[in-house]
PDB file of C-alpha atoms in Angstrom:
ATOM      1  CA  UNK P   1      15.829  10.201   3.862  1.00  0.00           C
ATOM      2  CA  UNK P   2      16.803   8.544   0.435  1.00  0.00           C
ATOM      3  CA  UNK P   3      13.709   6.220   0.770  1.00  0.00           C
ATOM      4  CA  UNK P   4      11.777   9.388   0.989  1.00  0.00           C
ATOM      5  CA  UNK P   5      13.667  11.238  -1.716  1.00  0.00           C
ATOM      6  CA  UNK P   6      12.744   8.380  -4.237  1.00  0.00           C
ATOM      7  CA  UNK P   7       8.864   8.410  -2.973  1.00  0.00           C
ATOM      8  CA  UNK P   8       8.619  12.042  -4.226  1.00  0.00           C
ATOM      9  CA  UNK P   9       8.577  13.766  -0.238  1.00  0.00           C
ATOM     10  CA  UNK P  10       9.028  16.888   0.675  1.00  0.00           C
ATOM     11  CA  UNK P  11      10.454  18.394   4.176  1.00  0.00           C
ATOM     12  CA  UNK P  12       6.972  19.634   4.410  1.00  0.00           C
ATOM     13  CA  UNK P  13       5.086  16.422   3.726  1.00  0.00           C
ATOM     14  CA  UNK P  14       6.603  14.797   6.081  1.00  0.00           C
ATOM     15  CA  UNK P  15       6.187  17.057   8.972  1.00  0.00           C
ATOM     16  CA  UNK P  16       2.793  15.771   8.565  1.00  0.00           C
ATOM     17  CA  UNK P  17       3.825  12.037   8.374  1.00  0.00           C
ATOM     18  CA  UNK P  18       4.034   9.580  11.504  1.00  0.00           C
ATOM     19  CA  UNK P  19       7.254   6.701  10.589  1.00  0.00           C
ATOM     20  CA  UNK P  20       4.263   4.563   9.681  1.00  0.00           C
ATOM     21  CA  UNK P  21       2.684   5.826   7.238  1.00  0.00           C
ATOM     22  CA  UNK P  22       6.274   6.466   5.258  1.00  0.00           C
ATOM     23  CA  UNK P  23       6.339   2.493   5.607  1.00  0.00           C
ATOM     24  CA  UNK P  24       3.744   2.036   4.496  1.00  0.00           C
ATOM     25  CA  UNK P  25       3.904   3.765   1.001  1.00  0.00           C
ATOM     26  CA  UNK P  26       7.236   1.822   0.697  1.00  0.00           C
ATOM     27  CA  UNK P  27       5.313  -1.307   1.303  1.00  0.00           C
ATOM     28  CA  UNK P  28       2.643  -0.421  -1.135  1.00  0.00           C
ATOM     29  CA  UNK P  29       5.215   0.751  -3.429  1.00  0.00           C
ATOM     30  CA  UNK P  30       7.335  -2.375  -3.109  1.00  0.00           C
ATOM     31  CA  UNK P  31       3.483  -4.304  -3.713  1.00  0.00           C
ATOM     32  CA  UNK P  32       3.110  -2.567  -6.822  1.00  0.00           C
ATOM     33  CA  UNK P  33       5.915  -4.595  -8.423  1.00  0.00           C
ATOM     34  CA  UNK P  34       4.348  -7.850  -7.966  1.00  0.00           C
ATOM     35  CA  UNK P  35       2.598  -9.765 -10.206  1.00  0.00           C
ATOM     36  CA  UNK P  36      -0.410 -11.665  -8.855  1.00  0.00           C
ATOM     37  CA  UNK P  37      -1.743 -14.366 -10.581  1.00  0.00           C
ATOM     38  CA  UNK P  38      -5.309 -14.055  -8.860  1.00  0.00           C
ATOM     39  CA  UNK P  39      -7.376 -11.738  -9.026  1.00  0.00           C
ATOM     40  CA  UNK P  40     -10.486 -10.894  -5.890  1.00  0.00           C
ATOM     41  CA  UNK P  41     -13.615 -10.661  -7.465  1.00  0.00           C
ATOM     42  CA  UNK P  42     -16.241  -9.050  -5.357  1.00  0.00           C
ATOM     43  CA  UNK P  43     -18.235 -12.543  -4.854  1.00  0.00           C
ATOM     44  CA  UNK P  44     -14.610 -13.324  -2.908  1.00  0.00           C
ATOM     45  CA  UNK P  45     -14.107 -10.109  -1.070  1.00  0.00           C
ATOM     46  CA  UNK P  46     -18.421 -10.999   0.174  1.00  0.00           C
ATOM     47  CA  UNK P  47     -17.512 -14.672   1.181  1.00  0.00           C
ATOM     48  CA  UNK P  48     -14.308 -13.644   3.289  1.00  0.00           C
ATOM     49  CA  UNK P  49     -16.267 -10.399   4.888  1.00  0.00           C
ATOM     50  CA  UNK P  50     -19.824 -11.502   4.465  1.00  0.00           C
ATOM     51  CA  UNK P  51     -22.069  -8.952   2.560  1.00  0.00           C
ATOM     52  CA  UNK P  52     -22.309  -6.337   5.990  1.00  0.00           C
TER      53      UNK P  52
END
């Protein structure tokens, strides 16, 4: 409940929340602290997943 307290939500937001997706905002919010060095350009994102 604290990890939810200090990602801003409410009793009522999370009555719509599986365990998973509270996870995974503290993953993303844990991510957001990181500094990459390297940044995708879309001519990287096409040559990993092709162009569809």
């Amino acid at each position: 409940m604290l990890r939810c307290a200090e990602l801003g939500l409410s009793d009522e937001a999370l009555d719509t929340m599986t365990m998973g997706m509270v996870y995974d905002m503290l993953i993303e919010r844990a991510n957001d602290q990181e500094a990459y060095p390297i940044r995708a350009t879309q001519e990287d994102i096409y040559r990993y997943f092709g162009r569809g």
